[in-house]
Coordinates of C-alpha atoms in Angstrom, one line a residue:
Chain A
X265 CA 9.1 -11.8 -32.8
X266 CA 12.3 -10.9 -34.6
X267 CA 10.4 -9.5 -37.6
X268 CA 8.4 -7.2 -35.3
X269 CA 11.5 -6.0 -33.5
X270 CA 13.1 -4.5 -36.6
X271 CA 10.0 -2.4 -37.5
X272 CA 9.9 1.2 -36.6
X273 CA 8.7 1.8 -33.1
X274 CA 5.0 2.5 -32.7
X275 CA 3.5 5.7 -31.3
X276 CA 4.2 9.2 -32.4
X277 CA 7.7 8.1 -33.1
X278 CA 9.7 10.7 -34.9
X279 CA 7.5 13.7 -34.6
X280 CA 8.3 14.6 -31.1
X281 CA 8.5 18.2 -30.0
X282 CA 11.6 19.5 -28.3
X283 CA 9.8 19.7 -24.9
X284 CA 8.7 16.1 -25.1
X285 CA 12.2 15.1 -26.0
X286 CA 13.7 16.9 -23.0
X287 CA 11.1 15.4 -20.7
X288 CA 11.7 11.9 -22.1
X289 CA 15.4 12.1 -21.6
X290 CA 15.1 13.8 -18.2
X291 CA 12.9 11.0 -16.9
X292 CA 15.2 8.3 -18.2
X293 CA 18.3 10.0 -16.9
X294 CA 16.6 10.3 -13.4
X295 CA 15.6 6.7 -13.5
X296 CA 19.1 5.6 -14.6
X297 CA 20.7 7.6 -11.7
X298 CA 18.5 5.9 -9.2
X299 CA 19.3 2.6 -10.7
X300 CA 23.0 3.2 -10.9
X301 CA 23.7 5.2 -7.7
X302 CA 23.7 2.5 -5.1
X303 CA 26.2 0.5 -7.0
X304 CA 28.5 3.5 -7.7
X305 CA 28.3 4.4 -4.0
X306 CA 29.2 0.9 -3.1
X307 CA 32.3 1.0 -5.3
X308 CA 33.4 4.4 -4.0
X309 CA 33.0 3.3 -0.4
X310 CA 35.0 0.2 -0.9
X311 CA 37.9 2.3 -2.2
X312 CA 38.0 4.5 0.9
X313 CA 40.8 3.8 3.4
X314 CA 40.2 1.4 6.3
X315 CA 37.8 3.4 8.4
X316 CA 36.7 5.7 5.5
X317 CA 33.1 4.4 5.7
X318 CA 32.9 6.1 9.1
X319 CA 32.7 9.4 7.5
X320 CA 29.4 10.5 6.1
X321 CA 30.8 13.3 4.1
X322 CA 29.6 13.5 0.6
X323 CA 33.0 13.2 -0.9
X324 CA 33.6 11.0 -3.9
X325 CA 37.2 10.2 -3.3
X326 CA 39.1 10.3 -0.1
X327 CA 42.6 8.9 -0.4
X328 CA 41.4 6.0 -2.6
X329 CA 43.1 2.8 -1.7
X330 CA 42.7 -0.9 -2.0
X331 CA 43.2 -1.6 1.7
X332 CA 39.7 -3.0 2.2
X333 CA 40.3 -5.4 -0.6
X334 CA 43.6 -6.7 0.7
X335 CA 42.0 -7.1 4.2
X336 CA 39.1 -9.1 2.7
X337 CA 41.6 -11.6 1.4
X338 CA 44.1 -11.6 4.3
X339 CA 42.0 -11.1 7.4
X340 CA 38.7 -12.9 6.6
X341 CA 37.3 -16.2 5.4
X342 CA 36.2 -14.6 2.2
X343 CA 38.3 -16.9 -0.1
X344 CA 36.7 -20.0 1.5
X345 CA 33.2 -18.6 1.1
X346 CA 33.9 -17.6 -2.4
X347 CA 35.1 -21.1 -3.3
X348 CA 32.1 -22.7 -1.7
X349 CA 29.8 -20.4 -3.5
X350 CA 31.5 -21.0 -6.9
X351 CA 31.3 -24.7 -6.4
X352 CA 27.7 -24.7 -5.3
X353 CA 26.5 -22.3 -8.0
X354 CA 28.6 -24.0 -10.7
X355 CA 27.2 -27.5 -10.1
X356 CA 23.7 -26.2 -9.6
X357 CA 24.0 -24.6 -13.1
X358 CA 25.3 -27.8 -14.8
X359 CA 22.7 -30.1 -13.2
X360 CA 19.9 -27.5 -13.5
X361 CA 20.4 -26.9 -17.2
X362 CA 20.4 -30.6 -17.9
X363 CA 17.3 -31.3 -15.9
X364 CA 15.4 -28.2 -17.1
X365 CA 16.1 -29.0 -20.8
X366 CA 15.1 -32.6 -20.8
X367 CA 11.9 -31.8 -18.9
X368 CA 11.2 -28.8 -21.0
X369 CA 11.6 -30.9 -24.2
X370 CA 9.4 -33.7 -23.0
X371 CA 6.7 -31.2 -22.0
X372 CA 7.0 -29.4 -25.3
X373 CA 7.1 -32.4 -27.7
X374 CA 5.3 -35.4 -26.3
X375 CA 1.8 -35.6 -25.2
X376 CA 1.7 -38.2 -22.6
X377 CA -0.5 -39.0 -19.7
X378 CA 0.5 -36.8 -16.8
X379 CA 1.9 -34.0 -18.9
X380 CA -0.7 -31.4 -17.7
X381 CA -0.3 -32.5 -14.1
X382 CA 3.5 -32.0 -14.4
X383 CA 3.1 -28.5 -15.8
X384 CA 0.8 -27.7 -12.9
X385 CA 3.3 -29.1 -10.5
X386 CA 6.1 -27.0 -11.9
X387 CA 3.9 -23.9 -11.5
X388 CA 2.8 -24.7 -8.0
X389 CA 6.3 -25.4 -6.7
X390 CA 7.0 -21.8 -7.5
X391 CA 4.6 -20.9 -4.7
X392 CA 6.3 -22.9 -2.0
X393 CA 7.6 -20.6 0.7
X394 CA 10.9 -21.6 2.1
X395 CA 9.2 -21.7 5.5
X396 CA 7.2 -24.8 4.9
X397 CA 10.0 -26.8 3.4
X398 CA 13.0 -25.7 5.3
X399 CA 12.3 -27.6 8.6
X400 CA 11.5 -30.9 7.0
X401 CA 14.3 -30.4 4.5
X402 CA 16.6 -29.7 7.3
X403 CA 15.6 -32.9 9.0
X404 CA 15.9 -34.8 5.8
X405 CA 19.4 -33.4 5.2
X406 CA 20.4 -34.2 8.8
X407 CA 19.1 -37.8 8.4
X408 CA 21.1 -38.2 5.2
X409 CA 24.2 -36.6 6.7
X410 CA 24.0 -33.8 4.1
X411 CA 24.1 -30.8 6.5
X412 CA 27.2 -28.7 6.0
X413 CA 27.8 -30.5 2.7
X414 CA 27.8 -28.6 -0.5
X415 CA 26.0 -31.5 -2.4
X416 CA 23.1 -31.1 0.0
X417 CA 22.9 -27.4 -0.7
X418 CA 23.0 -28.0 -4.5
X419 CA 20.1 -30.4 -4.3
X420 CA 18.1 -27.9 -2.4
X421 CA 18.8 -25.2 -5.0
X422 CA 17.5 -27.5 -7.7
X423 CA 14.1 -27.3 -6.2
X424 CA 14.1 -23.5 -6.6
X425 CA 15.7 -23.2 -10.0
X426 CA 14.6 -26.2 -12.0
X427 CA 10.8 -25.7 -12.1
X428 CA 11.0 -22.1 -13.5
X429 CA 13.8 -23.1 -15.9
X430 CA 11.9 -26.1 -17.2
X431 CA 9.0 -23.8 -17.9
X432 CA 11.3 -21.4 -19.7
X433 CA 12.9 -24.1 -21.8
X434 CA 9.5 -25.6 -22.7
X435 CA 8.4 -22.2 -24.1
X436 CA 11.6 -22.0 -26.1
X437 CA 11.2 -25.5 -27.5
X438 CA 7.7 -24.7 -28.5
X439 CA 9.1 -22.0 -30.8
X440 CA 11.3 -24.5 -32.7
X441 CA 9.3 -26.0 -35.5
X442 CA 8.3 -29.7 -35.1
X443 CA 9.3 -30.4 -38.6
X444 CA 12.9 -30.3 -37.4
X445 CA 12.3 -33.1 -35.0
X446 CA 10.5 -35.1 -37.6
X447 CA 13.4 -34.7 -40.0
X448 CA 15.7 -36.0 -37.3
X449 CA 13.4 -39.0 -36.7
X450 CA 13.2 -39.8 -40.4
X451 CA 17.0 -39.7 -40.5
X452 CA 16.9 -42.6 -38.1
X453 CA 17.7 -40.8 -34.8
X454 CA 15.9 -41.9 -31.7
X455 CA 13.7 -39.3 -29.9
X456 CA 16.5 -38.8 -27.4
X457 CA 19.1 -38.6 -30.2
X458 CA 17.0 -36.0 -31.9
X459 CA 16.8 -34.0 -28.8
X460 CA 20.5 -34.2 -28.1
X461 CA 22.0 -33.7 -31.5
X462 CA 19.4 -31.6 -33.3
X463 CA 17.3 -29.6 -30.9
X464 CA 19.7 -28.8 -28.1
X465 CA 22.2 -27.1 -30.4
X466 CA 19.3 -25.0 -31.8
X467 CA 18.3 -24.0 -28.3
X468 CA 21.7 -22.6 -27.3
X469 CA 20.4 -19.1 -26.6
X470 CA 17.8 -20.4 -24.2
X471 CA 20.3 -22.8 -22.6
X472 CA 22.5 -19.8 -21.9
X473 CA 19.6 -18.0 -20.2
X474 CA 18.7 -21.0 -18.2
X475 CA 22.3 -21.5 -17.1
X476 CA 22.5 -17.9 -16.1
X477 CA 19.3 -18.0 -14.2
X478 CA 20.4 -21.2 -12.3
X479 CA 23.7 -19.6 -11.5
X480 CA 22.2 -16.4 -10.2
X481 CA 19.7 -18.3 -8.1
X482 CA 22.3 -20.3 -6.4
X483 CA 24.8 -17.4 -6.1
X484 CA 22.2 -15.2 -4.4
X485 CA 20.4 -17.6 -2.1
X486 CA 20.5 -16.9 1.6
X487 CA 17.8 -18.8 3.5
X488 CA 18.8 -22.4 2.8
X489 CA 22.5 -21.6 3.0
X490 CA 22.0 -19.9 6.4
X491 CA 20.3 -22.9 7.9
X492 CA 22.2 -25.8 6.2
X493 CA 25.7 -24.5 6.3
X494 CA 26.4 -23.6 9.9
X495 CA 30.0 -24.7 9.9
X496 CA 32.5 -21.9 9.5
X497 CA 34.4 -23.4 6.6
X498 CA 31.2 -24.4 4.7
X499 CA 29.6 -21.0 4.5
X500 CA 28.7 -19.4 1.3
X501 CA 29.1 -15.7 0.5
X502 CA 25.5 -14.8 1.4
X503 CA 25.9 -16.4 4.8
X504 CA 29.5 -15.2 5.4
X505 CA 28.9 -11.6 4.6
X506 CA 26.4 -11.3 7.4
X507 CA 29.5 -11.7 9.7
X508 CA 30.8 -8.3 8.7
X509 CA 27.8 -6.3 9.8
X510 CA 26.4 -7.9 12.9
X511 CA 24.2 -6.5 15.7
X512 CA 27.1 -5.1 17.8
X513 CA 30.0 -4.8 15.4
X514 CA 30.2 -3.9 11.8
X515 CA 32.9 -3.1 9.3
X516 CA 31.4 -1.7 6.2
X517 CA 34.8 -1.4 4.7
X518 CA 35.1 -5.2 4.5
X519 CA 31.5 -5.5 3.5
X520 CA 31.6 -3.1 0.6
X521 CA 34.8 -4.5 -0.8
X522 CA 33.5 -8.0 -0.8
X523 CA 30.2 -6.9 -2.2
X524 CA 32.0 -5.3 -5.1
X525 CA 34.0 -8.5 -5.6
X526 CA 30.7 -10.5 -5.7
X527 CA 28.5 -8.1 -7.7
X528 CA 30.8 -6.6 -10.3
X529 CA 31.8 -9.9 -12.1
X530 CA 28.2 -11.1 -11.9
X531 CA 26.9 -7.7 -13.3
X532 CA 29.5 -7.8 -16.1
X533 CA 28.4 -11.2 -17.3
X534 CA 24.8 -10.2 -16.9
X535 CA 25.1 -7.2 -19.1
X536 CA 26.8 -9.3 -21.7
X537 CA 24.1 -12.0 -21.8
X538 CA 21.2 -9.7 -21.1
X539 CA 20.1 -9.5 -24.8
X540 CA 19.5 -13.2 -24.8
X541 CA 18.0 -13.1 -21.4
X542 CA 15.4 -10.6 -22.6
X543 CA 14.6 -12.7 -25.7
X544 CA 14.4 -15.9 -23.7
X545 CA 12.1 -14.5 -21.1
X546 CA 9.8 -12.7 -23.5
X547 CA 9.5 -15.6 -25.9
X548 CA 8.2 -17.5 -22.9
X549 CA 6.1 -14.8 -21.5
X550 CA 4.3 -13.8 -24.6
X551 CA 3.3 -17.4 -25.4
X552 CA 2.3 -18.8 -22.0
Chain B
X339 CA -1.7 -26.2 -25.1
X340 CA -3.4 -28.5 -27.5
X341 CA -0.7 -30.6 -29.0
X342 CA -0.4 -32.4 -32.3
X343 CA 0.3 -36.1 -32.4
X344 CA 3.5 -36.5 -30.5
X345 CA 6.9 -37.5 -31.9
X346 CA 7.0 -40.3 -29.3
X347 CA 4.1 -42.0 -30.9
X348 CA 6.3 -42.9 -33.8
X349 CA 8.3 -45.2 -31.7
X350 CA 5.4 -47.1 -30.1
X351 CA 3.8 -48.2 -33.3
X352 CA 6.7 -50.3 -34.4
X353 CA 5.8 -53.1 -32.0
X354 CA 4.4 -56.0 -34.1
X355 CA 2.7 -59.2 -33.0
X356 CA -0.3 -59.4 -30.6
X357 CA -2.0 -56.2 -29.7
X358 CA -0.4 -55.2 -26.4
X359 CA -2.5 -54.2 -23.4
X360 CA -3.2 -50.5 -22.7
X361 CA -0.5 -50.2 -20.1
X362 CA 2.1 -51.9 -22.3
X363 CA 1.1 -49.6 -25.1
X364 CA 1.2 -46.5 -23.0
X365 CA 4.7 -47.6 -21.7
X366 CA 6.0 -48.3 -25.2
X367 CA 4.7 -45.1 -26.6
X368 CA 5.6 -42.7 -23.8
X369 CA 8.7 -44.1 -22.1
X370 CA 10.9 -41.5 -23.7
X371 CA 8.8 -38.7 -22.4
X372 CA 8.6 -40.2 -18.9
X373 CA 12.3 -41.0 -18.9
X374 CA 13.0 -37.3 -19.7
X375 CA 10.7 -36.0 -17.0
X376 CA 11.6 -38.6 -14.4
X377 CA 14.7 -36.9 -12.9
X378 CA 12.8 -33.7 -12.2
X379 CA 9.9 -35.7 -10.8
X380 CA 12.3 -37.5 -8.5
X381 CA 13.9 -34.3 -7.3
X382 CA 10.5 -32.6 -6.8
X383 CA 9.1 -35.7 -5.2
X384 CA 11.9 -36.2 -2.7
X385 CA 12.8 -32.7 -2.0
X386 CA 9.4 -31.0 -2.2
X387 CA 6.8 -33.7 -2.0
X388 CA 8.2 -35.5 1.0
X389 CA 9.1 -32.5 3.0
X390 CA 5.7 -31.0 2.2
X391 CA 3.9 -34.1 3.6
X392 CA 6.2 -34.1 6.6
X393 CA 5.7 -30.4 7.1
X394 CA 2.0 -30.8 7.1
X395 CA 2.4 -33.7 9.6
X396 CA 4.7 -31.7 11.8
X397 CA 2.2 -28.8 11.8
X398 CA -0.2 -31.2 13.5
X399 CA 2.2 -32.0 16.3
X400 CA 3.9 -30.2 19.1
X401 CA 7.4 -30.7 17.9
X402 CA 10.1 -28.3 19.0
X403 CA 13.8 -28.5 19.3
X404 CA 13.4 -30.0 22.7
X405 CA 11.4 -33.1 21.8
X406 CA 12.4 -34.2 18.3
X407 CA 14.6 -37.2 18.0
X408 CA 18.3 -36.5 18.1
X409 CA 21.6 -38.2 18.1
X410 CA 24.2 -36.7 20.5
X411 CA 27.4 -38.6 20.2
X412 CA 26.4 -42.2 20.5
X413 CA 23.2 -41.6 22.4
X414 CA 20.1 -41.7 20.3
X415 CA 17.3 -39.7 22.0
X416 CA 13.9 -40.8 20.5
X417 CA 11.4 -38.3 19.5
X418 CA 8.8 -37.5 22.1
X419 CA 6.5 -35.1 20.4
X420 CA 2.8 -35.8 20.1
X421 CA 0.0 -35.4 17.7
X422 CA -2.1 -32.4 18.7
X423 CA -4.4 -32.0 15.8
X424 CA -5.3 -28.5 14.7
X425 CA -4.1 -26.8 17.9
X426 CA -1.2 -25.0 16.2
X427 CA -3.6 -23.6 13.6
X428 CA -6.1 -22.5 16.2
X429 CA -3.3 -20.8 18.1
X430 CA -2.0 -19.0 15.1
X431 CA -5.4 -17.9 13.6
X432 CA -6.6 -16.6 17.0
X433 CA -3.5 -14.6 17.7
X434 CA -3.4 -10.9 16.8
X435 CA 0.2 -11.4 15.7
X436 CA -0.8 -13.5 12.7
X437 CA -3.4 -10.9 11.6
X438 CA -0.8 -8.1 12.0
X439 CA 1.7 -10.0 10.0
X440 CA -0.8 -10.9 7.4
X441 CA -2.0 -7.3 7.0
X442 CA 1.6 -6.0 6.6
X443 CA 2.4 -8.9 4.2
X444 CA -0.6 -7.9 2.0
X445 CA 0.3 -4.2 2.1
X446 CA 3.9 -5.1 1.3
X447 CA 2.9 -7.3 -1.6
X448 CA 0.3 -5.0 -3.1
X449 CA 2.5 -1.9 -2.9
X450 CA 5.6 -3.6 -4.2
X451 CA 3.9 -5.4 -7.1
X452 CA 1.9 -2.2 -7.9
X453 CA 5.0 -0.1 -8.0
X454 CA 6.9 -2.8 -9.9
X455 CA 4.2 -3.0 -12.5
X456 CA 3.5 0.7 -12.8
X457 CA 7.1 1.8 -12.9
X458 CA 8.1 -1.1 -15.1
X459 CA 5.3 -0.4 -17.6
X460 CA 6.1 3.4 -17.6
X461 CA 9.8 2.8 -18.2
X462 CA 9.1 0.1 -20.8
X463 CA 6.9 2.5 -22.7
X464 CA 9.6 5.2 -22.6
X465 CA 12.3 2.7 -23.7
X466 CA 10.0 1.5 -26.5
X467 CA 10.3 4.8 -28.3
X468 CA 12.9 5.5 -30.9
X469 CA 15.5 7.9 -29.5
X470 CA 19.2 8.4 -28.9
X471 CA 21.0 6.4 -26.3
X472 CA 18.2 3.9 -26.1
X473 CA 20.4 0.9 -25.5
X474 CA 22.5 2.8 -22.9
X475 CA 19.4 3.6 -20.9
X476 CA 18.2 0.1 -21.1
X477 CA 21.5 -1.2 -19.9
X478 CA 21.6 1.2 -17.0
X479 CA 18.0 0.4 -16.0
X480 CA 18.6 -3.3 -16.1
X481 CA 21.6 -3.1 -13.8
X482 CA 19.8 -3.7 -10.5
X483 CA 18.7 -7.0 -11.8
X484 CA 22.3 -8.0 -12.2
X485 CA 23.1 -7.4 -8.5
X486 CA 22.6 -10.6 -6.4
X487 CA 19.7 -10.0 -3.9
X488 CA 21.8 -10.3 -0.8
X489 CA 24.4 -7.8 -2.1
X490 CA 21.6 -5.4 -2.9
X491 CA 20.2 -5.8 0.6
X492 CA 23.6 -5.0 2.1
X493 CA 24.2 -2.0 -0.1
X494 CA 20.9 -0.5 0.9
X495 CA 21.4 -1.2 4.5
X496 CA 24.5 0.9 4.3
X497 CA 22.8 3.7 2.4
X498 CA 20.1 3.8 5.0
X499 CA 22.6 3.7 7.9
X500 CA 21.6 6.5 10.2
X501 CA 25.1 7.7 11.2
X502 CA 27.2 7.0 8.1
X503 CA 24.6 6.4 5.3
X504 CA 24.6 8.6 2.3
X505 CA 20.9 9.2 2.4
X506 CA 21.1 11.0 5.7
X507 CA 24.3 12.7 4.6
X508 CA 22.3 14.2 1.7
X509 CA 19.4 15.2 3.9
X510 CA 21.9 17.0 6.2
X511 CA 23.5 18.7 3.2
X512 CA 20.1 19.9 2.2
X513 CA 19.6 21.3 5.7
X514 CA 17.2 18.6 6.9
X515 CA 17.6 16.4 9.9
X516 CA 18.9 12.8 9.8
X517 CA 16.3 10.1 9.9
X518 CA 16.8 6.8 11.8
X519 CA 15.5 4.9 8.8
X520 CA 15.6 1.4 10.1
X521 CA 14.8 2.2 13.7
X522 CA 11.2 3.5 13.2
X523 CA 8.5 1.1 12.1
X524 CA 7.0 3.4 9.5
X525 CA 10.3 4.5 7.9
X526 CA 11.7 0.9 8.1
X527 CA 8.6 -0.3 6.1
X528 CA 9.1 2.4 3.5
X529 CA 12.7 1.5 3.3
X530 CA 12.2 -2.2 2.6
X531 CA 9.5 -1.4 0.1
X532 CA 11.9 1.0 -1.7
X533 CA 14.6 -1.5 -1.8
X534 CA 12.4 -4.2 -3.1
X535 CA 11.0 -1.9 -5.8
X536 CA 14.6 -1.1 -6.8
X537 CA 15.4 -4.8 -7.0
X538 CA 12.2 -5.8 -8.9
X539 CA 11.4 -3.1 -11.5
X540 CA 14.0 -4.3 -14.1
X541 CA 12.4 -7.7 -14.5
X542 CA 8.9 -6.2 -15.0
X543 CA 10.3 -3.6 -17.4
X544 CA 12.1 -6.1 -19.5
X545 CA 9.1 -8.5 -19.7
X546 CA 6.7 -5.7 -20.6
X547 CA 9.1 -4.3 -23.1
X548 CA 9.1 -7.7 -24.8
X549 CA 5.3 -7.6 -24.7
X550 CA 5.2 -4.1 -26.2
X551 CA 7.5 -5.1 -29.0
X552 CA 5.2 -8.0 -29.9
X553 CA 2.2 -5.6 -30.6
X554 CA 1.9 -5.2 -34.3
X555 CA 2.6 -1.6 -35.3
X556 CA -0.3 -1.5 -37.8
X557 CA -2.8 -1.5 -34.9
X558 CA -1.4 1.9 -33.8
X559 CA -1.3 3.2 -37.4
X560 CA -5.0 2.2 -37.9
X561 CA -5.9 3.9 -34.6
X562 CA -4.0 7.0 -35.5
X563 CA -5.8 7.2 -38.9
X564 CA -9.1 6.9 -37.0
X565 CA -8.0 9.9 -34.8
X566 CA -7.5 8.1 -31.5
X567 CA -5.7 10.1 -28.9
X568 CA -2.5 8.7 -27.3
X569 CA -4.5 7.9 -24.1
X570 CA -7.2 6.0 -26.1
X571 CA -4.5 4.1 -27.9
X572 CA -2.9 3.1 -24.6
X573 CA -6.3 2.1 -23.1
X574 CA -7.6 0.2 -26.1
X575 CA -4.6 -1.2 -27.8
X576 CA -1.6 -1.3 -25.4
X577 CA -3.2 -2.6 -22.3
X578 CA -5.4 -5.3 -23.8
X579 CA -2.5 -6.5 -26.1
X580 CA -0.2 -6.7 -23.0
X581 CA -2.7 -8.7 -21.0
X582 CA -1.2 -12.2 -21.5
X583 CA 2.3 -10.9 -20.5
X584 CA 0.9 -8.8 -17.6
X585 CA -1.1 -11.7 -16.3
X586 CA 1.9 -13.9 -16.1
X587 CA 4.4 -11.4 -14.6
X588 CA 1.9 -10.0 -12.1
X589 CA 1.2 -13.5 -10.7
X590 CA 4.8 -14.4 -10.6
X591 CA 5.7 -11.1 -9.1
X592 CA 3.0 -11.5 -6.4
X593 CA 4.2 -14.9 -5.5
X594 CA 7.9 -13.8 -5.4
X595 CA 7.1 -10.7 -3.4
X596 CA 4.9 -12.5 -0.9
X597 CA 7.7 -14.9 -0.2
X598 CA 10.6 -12.4 -0.5
X599 CA 13.1 -13.5 2.0
X600 CA 16.5 -11.8 1.7
X601 CA 15.4 -8.2 1.4
X602 CA 13.7 -8.2 4.8
X603 CA 15.9 -10.7 6.5
X604 CA 19.1 -8.9 5.7
X605 CA 18.0 -5.3 5.9
X606 CA 16.0 -5.1 9.0
X607 CA 16.0 -8.6 10.4
X608 CA 12.3 -8.1 10.7
X609 CA 12.9 -5.2 13.1
X610 CA 12.3 -2.9 14.8
X611 CA 10.6 -5.4 17.0
X612 CA 9.0 -7.5 14.4
X613 CA 7.3 -4.7 12.6
X614 CA 8.7 -5.4 9.1
X615 CA 8.5 -9.1 9.5
X616 CA 6.4 -10.7 6.7
X617 CA 4.8 -14.1 7.1
X618 CA 7.8 -16.0 5.5
X619 CA 10.5 -14.4 7.6
X620 CA 8.4 -14.8 10.7
X621 CA 8.0 -18.5 10.0
X622 CA 11.7 -18.8 9.4
X623 CA 12.4 -17.1 12.7
X624 CA 10.1 -19.4 14.6
X625 CA 12.0 -22.4 13.3
X626 CA 15.5 -21.2 13.7
X627 CA 15.9 -18.8 16.6
X628 CA 15.4 -19.3 20.3
X629 CA 13.9 -22.7 21.1
X630 CA 13.2 -24.0 17.6
X631 CA 9.5 -24.3 17.2
X632 CA 9.3 -26.7 14.3
X633 CA 5.6 -27.5 14.5
X634 CA 4.6 -23.8 14.8
X635 CA 6.8 -22.9 11.9
X636 CA 5.4 -25.7 9.8
X637 CA 1.9 -24.5 10.6
X638 CA 2.8 -21.0 9.5
X639 CA 4.2 -22.5 6.3
X640 CA 1.0 -24.4 5.5
X641 CA -1.1 -21.3 6.1
X642 CA 1.2 -19.3 3.8
X643 CA 1.0 -22.0 1.1
X644 CA -2.8 -22.2 1.4
X645 CA -3.1 -18.4 1.0
X646 CA -1.0 -18.5 -2.2
X647 CA -2.9 -21.4 -3.7
X648 CA -6.2 -19.6 -3.0
X649 CA -4.8 -16.4 -4.5
X650 CA -3.6 -18.2 -7.6
X651 CA -6.8 -20.0 -8.3
X652 CA -8.9 -16.9 -7.7
X653 CA -6.6 -15.0 -10.1
X654 CA -6.8 -17.8 -12.7
X655 CA -10.6 -17.9 -12.5
X656 CA -10.8 -14.1 -12.9
X657 CA -8.7 -14.3 -16.0
X658 CA -10.7 -17.1 -17.4
X659 CA -13.9 -15.1 -17.0
X660 CA -12.3 -12.4 -19.2
X661 CA -11.7 -15.1 -21.8
X662 CA -8.0 -15.4 -21.3
X663 CA -6.4 -18.7 -22.0
X664 CA -4.0 -19.4 -19.2

């Protein structure tokens, strides 16, 4: 792939008329505006004073202030939700990366009875709607005393994140030459040792992508969290934020400020890792 | 998918002495592989397999919140629901509600995935060209992907707000009337589709851009020498070469969109009425609002899953007919 990337881009390339150039840039600028606008408007709204969101005037700034932000921290449960979300997403990431990489490696390197079946299983679990699992899972969690417990939520998130991540890791391992494993074995490492000490370090970009995917999955999940975490102090951000804009009462000032606090750090990290993300995804997609 | 002799085989052959039985041999040869897959199998088995079986079982009973076993304080109330066979399925499949929801879910999925793919491919082809600011454009266009789904849903709900939303403010500024976006079935449907398109295009764009970059440039050069028009090059080189990537992302996109929960749940709550409710959000509502209808919800879930499995196998067969290895 990397050799293809550096080549000149296909198509008419350099010989583009001025009109075509203008059209190309105009289209891309329009698309970028649509893509960017909601986020910019969110940030601008969050900076308005307390009831600033009540005005529908198209003004960019109106006495910008950080009132909404200080209210989020002093008047709401936001810090608790944030902590819950960080813990849940963080642990999901650690466990998810570990499970996805061992599974992906086994599927990529060993041909063992059941391999095909497992690959199918991973694909099929992608299709499971929350609806069918959520009730029995709720009962199971209740029976195990895991309702309103963050570990329970983490285990539920595994079922969403791990199948896709294992699939992604497998594609990446497929692109690492087998000779490297064989060299490790000849040097006297066990298959597990080879995996741990030789292959995993080589798979770092893909591990980063997997970690990121697990984190985002857990960070953005709403359905399981809504059902499993009913207790006030166990809510995650996705559940908690619904409080700010209910049926009868809403405070978009609080909502926009907390949304910025949630989205902006995530977006920043995302934009830093996106190059790897693109490579990781496409190496999987073009080969599957 | 065909694999060369596995690295694990190396280990198994070291056993000397009597020739072990086939099971022993398989165990000796493959235990590394199985050990590495085991944790995932356990997680999938306990958290998907068991609930799935139980879900199927529940769908054949009349379990609701009122008759499942509970523990209130020290009192254990035993479950009193009964096996009712296929009654739930009959009820659902003969109700017009189900067919309404199914129709809307199909419209929702087809229009979302169609727009995702069309816009994603268009933007990917534009970004594939050599030009100024290419990486800036790419960064900006990827941005929606970086916003957690529920945050995106909240942002858009605010933009669509009929009194304070910026979309209506712009309409008013342009001299047009305000629209109660989320209060009318038609506009609410358009609104949720628009949001989901905004959320989903970046993924398609990135995956297809990767696919475009993997097409060897000499194919285009050869076609240009033969005098192929840009349209012909698109039809006969780009589309066929993209097919493996397209097949994967379209199937994934279809499954994800069919089951898309947060966008609808958080923007319209299924409303007005239940007009924007897709199958998944409806099943969720059955289970967790009002008197919790566990068995009904499970039956909806089984039907949804069955629909998706049928879809995936038809899709796979269609691809195979065209000679795709997938």
